[in-house]
Short mmCIF file of C-alpha atoms in Angstrom, two decimals:
data_model
loop_
_atom_site.label_atom_id
_atom_site.label_comp_id
_atom_site.label_asym_id
_atom_site.label_seq_id
_atom_site.Cartn_x
_atom_site.Cartn_y
_atom_site.Cartn_z
CA UNK Q 1 87.39 141.53 96.63
CA UNK Q 2 88.37 137.99 96.70
CA UNK Q 3 89.58 136.02 94.12
CA UNK Q 4 86.31 133.71 93.94
CA UNK Q 5 84.31 137.30 93.34
CA UNK Q 6 86.03 138.27 90.64
CA UNK Q 7 85.62 134.84 89.04
CA UNK Q 8 82.15 134.94 89.50
CA UNK Q 9 81.43 138.66 89.08
CA UNK Q 10 80.53 138.35 85.40
CA UNK Q 11 78.43 135.15 85.46
CA UNK Q 12 76.41 136.68 88.68
CA UNK Q 13 75.62 139.78 87.03
CA UNK Q 14 74.43 137.71 83.87
CA UNK Q 15 72.33 135.32 85.49
CA UNK Q 16 71.20 138.85 87.76
CA UNK Q 17 70.01 139.72 84.28
CA UNK Q 18 68.95 136.23 82.26
CA UNK Q 19 66.62 135.07 84.91
CA UNK Q 20 64.24 137.95 85.46
CA UNK Q 21 63.97 138.46 81.90
CA UNK Q 22 63.59 134.63 81.08
CA UNK Q 23 60.22 134.90 83.14
CA UNK Q 24 59.58 138.28 82.05
CA UNK Q 25 59.32 135.91 78.09
CA UNK Q 26 56.76 133.72 79.83
CA UNK Q 27 54.47 136.61 79.63
CA UNK Q 28 54.76 136.01 76.08
CA UNK Q 29 55.43 132.47 75.66
CA UNK Q 30 52.80 129.76 75.92
CA UNK Q 31 53.62 126.46 74.41
CA UNK Q 32 49.64 125.55 74.42
CA UNK Q 33 49.39 128.46 72.72
CA UNK Q 34 51.89 128.02 70.35
CA UNK Q 35 50.03 124.76 69.19
CA UNK Q 36 52.11 122.49 71.16
CA UNK Q 37 50.18 119.45 72.56
CA UNK Q 38 51.13 120.11 76.65
CA UNK Q 39 49.22 119.58 79.26
CA UNK Q 40 48.90 122.74 81.92
CA UNK Q 41 51.13 121.57 84.50
CA UNK Q 42 48.14 123.10 87.02
CA UNK Q 43 49.23 120.52 89.92
CA UNK Q 44 52.74 122.70 90.09
CA UNK Q 45 51.62 126.24 92.13
CA UNK Q 46 50.92 124.57 95.45
CA UNK Q 47 54.12 122.59 95.15
CA UNK Q 48 56.22 125.57 94.95
CA UNK Q 49 54.31 127.34 96.94
CA UNK Q 50 55.36 125.05 99.63
CA UNK Q 51 59.29 125.01 98.24
CA UNK Q 52 58.88 128.81 99.23
CA UNK Q 53 57.82 128.34 102.27
CA UNK Q 54 60.30 125.45 102.76
CA UNK Q 55 62.99 128.04 102.32
CA UNK Q 56 61.52 130.70 104.40
CA UNK Q 57 62.04 128.09 107.32
CA UNK Q 58 65.38 126.74 106.45
CA UNK Q 59 66.59 130.58 105.87
CA UNK Q 60 65.51 131.52 109.25
CA UNK Q 61 67.28 127.96 110.42
CA UNK Q 62 70.59 128.69 108.70
CA UNK Q 63 70.86 131.76 110.57
CA UNK Q 64 69.69 130.44 114.06
CA UNK Q 65 72.48 127.96 113.17
CA UNK Q 66 75.56 131.05 112.26
CA UNK Q 67 74.25 132.45 115.41
CA UNK Q 68 75.28 129.19 117.49
CA UNK Q 69 78.24 128.80 115.70
CA UNK Q 70 77.26 126.15 113.58
CA UNK Q 71 78.97 127.47 110.42
CA UNK Q 72 79.23 123.56 109.08
CA UNK Q 73 74.94 123.48 109.29
CA UNK Q 74 74.66 127.27 107.59
CA UNK Q 75 76.36 126.61 104.83
CA UNK Q 76 74.55 123.20 104.17
CA UNK Q 77 71.01 125.16 104.72
CA UNK Q 78 71.90 128.05 102.58
CA UNK Q 79 72.92 125.63 99.74
CA UNK Q 80 69.59 123.56 100.40
CA UNK Q 81 67.69 126.92 100.18
CA UNK Q 82 69.72 127.73 96.84
CA UNK Q 83 68.50 124.42 95.28
CA UNK Q 84 65.13 124.82 96.73
CA UNK Q 85 65.25 128.27 94.64
CA UNK Q 86 66.10 127.21 91.88
CA UNK Q 87 63.67 124.20 91.74
CA UNK Q 88 61.15 126.78 92.52
CA UNK Q 89 62.05 129.04 89.50
CA UNK Q 90 62.15 125.96 87.16
CA UNK Q 91 58.70 124.60 87.94
CA UNK Q 92 57.01 128.27 87.97
CA UNK Q 93 58.63 128.83 84.32
CA UNK Q 94 57.49 125.01 83.84
CA UNK Q 95 53.64 125.94 84.76
CA UNK Q 96 53.33 129.74 83.45
CA UNK Q 97 54.82 127.97 79.77
CA UNK Q 98 51.73 125.62 80.07
CA UNK Q 99 49.24 127.32 81.40
CA UNK Q 100 46.88 130.57 81.02
CA UNK Q 101 47.91 133.17 83.59
CA UNK Q 102 45.22 133.43 86.67
CA UNK Q 103 43.56 136.83 87.30
CA UNK Q 104 43.25 137.61 90.87
CA UNK Q 105 39.45 137.37 91.47
CA UNK Q 106 39.44 139.53 95.03
CA UNK Q 107 37.65 142.25 95.63
CA UNK Q 108 37.70 145.59 97.65
CA UNK Q 109 40.25 146.49 100.11
CA UNK Q 110 42.18 142.62 99.74
CA UNK Q 111 42.66 143.46 96.04
CA UNK Q 112 44.87 146.26 96.94
CA UNK Q 113 46.53 144.37 99.32
CA UNK Q 114 47.27 141.54 96.91
CA UNK Q 115 48.61 143.58 94.58
CA UNK Q 116 50.93 145.34 97.11
CA UNK Q 117 52.24 142.14 98.46
CA UNK Q 118 52.63 140.73 94.34
CA UNK Q 119 54.31 144.19 93.51
CA UNK Q 120 56.89 144.12 96.03
CA UNK Q 121 57.33 140.22 96.32
CA UNK Q 122 57.56 140.40 92.18
CA UNK Q 123 60.55 143.90 93.09
CA UNK Q 124 62.27 142.00 95.45
CA UNK Q 125 62.21 138.51 93.76
CA UNK Q 126 64.53 139.94 90.75
CA UNK Q 127 66.50 142.07 93.72
CA UNK Q 128 67.87 139.50 95.78
CA UNK Q 129 69.24 137.79 92.59
CA UNK Q 130 72.81 139.29 92.92
CA UNK Q 131 72.38 139.71 96.65
CA UNK Q 132 72.00 135.86 97.13
CA UNK Q 133 74.85 135.43 94.63
CA UNK Q 134 77.17 137.94 96.05
CA UNK Q 135 76.18 136.67 99.79
CA UNK Q 136 76.49 133.17 98.73
CA UNK Q 137 80.32 133.53 96.86
CA UNK Q 138 81.45 135.43 99.92
CA UNK Q 139 80.95 132.88 102.21
CA UNK Q 140 82.26 129.97 100.01
CA UNK Q 141 85.13 132.10 99.44
CA UNK Q 142 85.65 132.74 102.95
CA UNK Q 143 85.23 136.76 102.99
CA UNK Q 144 83.44 136.10 106.42
CA UNK Q 145 83.37 139.83 107.00
CA UNK Q 146 81.56 141.40 104.06
CA UNK Q 147 80.08 138.15 103.93
CA UNK Q 148 78.16 138.93 107.04
CA UNK Q 149 77.56 142.79 106.10
CA UNK Q 150 76.29 141.65 102.83
CA UNK Q 151 73.89 138.87 104.42
CA UNK Q 152 72.20 141.62 107.01
CA UNK Q 153 70.75 142.64 103.48
CA UNK Q 154 70.19 139.85 101.73
CA UNK Q 155 68.27 137.55 104.29
CA UNK Q 156 65.09 139.85 105.03
CA UNK Q 157 64.98 140.13 101.43
CA UNK Q 158 65.21 136.22 100.89
CA UNK Q 159 62.92 135.87 103.46
CA UNK Q 160 60.05 138.52 102.39
CA UNK Q 161 60.33 137.12 98.55
CA UNK Q 162 59.64 133.31 100.05
CA UNK Q 163 57.22 134.21 102.67
CA UNK Q 164 55.20 136.31 100.41
CA UNK Q 165 55.55 134.14 97.32
CA UNK Q 166 53.48 131.38 99.77
CA UNK Q 167 50.73 134.27 101.35
CA UNK Q 168 50.30 135.17 96.94
CA UNK Q 169 49.60 131.86 96.20
CA UNK Q 170 47.33 131.15 99.33
CA UNK Q 171 45.30 134.61 97.89
CA UNK Q 172 45.11 133.44 94.17
CA UNK Q 173 44.55 129.56 94.36
CA UNK Q 174 41.08 129.90 95.06
CA UNK Q 175 40.74 131.40 91.37
CA UNK Q 176 42.67 128.77 89.68
CA UNK Q 177 41.00 126.85 86.97
CA UNK Q 178 41.71 123.20 87.82
#
């Protein structure tokens, strides 16, 4: 374990616990229901879904860049992916703190497909946090073999979360109250 990994290990685990807890709190904390006069931020879902889509494209590009030996571009793209994921999280939190939850209205087999995708998306979006952060720290610290080994797990999970985020949005968007 590198010094950087040792230095950031506790922070990574704290973030990996606090972020999902903060998102879970959204199901209890709604500013409008608490009496605050805030407008629902109903314009955010297509924006944060687009950010998820952009993250997926950038992840594929980042992997392509490193396979071609362009580590500088790879590092830049991964930093942008991390910024996109952070921006997504902030918008997601803001939307859910100001808006009512939207129930999925599809029926029949597609309903099961939706909930399967949603469930796997949620579970992996929680699991991916420490993977992304440890993979990033290993790369920045220059522990490239360990970075590469972990990235082989992190990349498909992160890509799945980004792509299914878009799919979930597309499937539920007809049921939003605007």
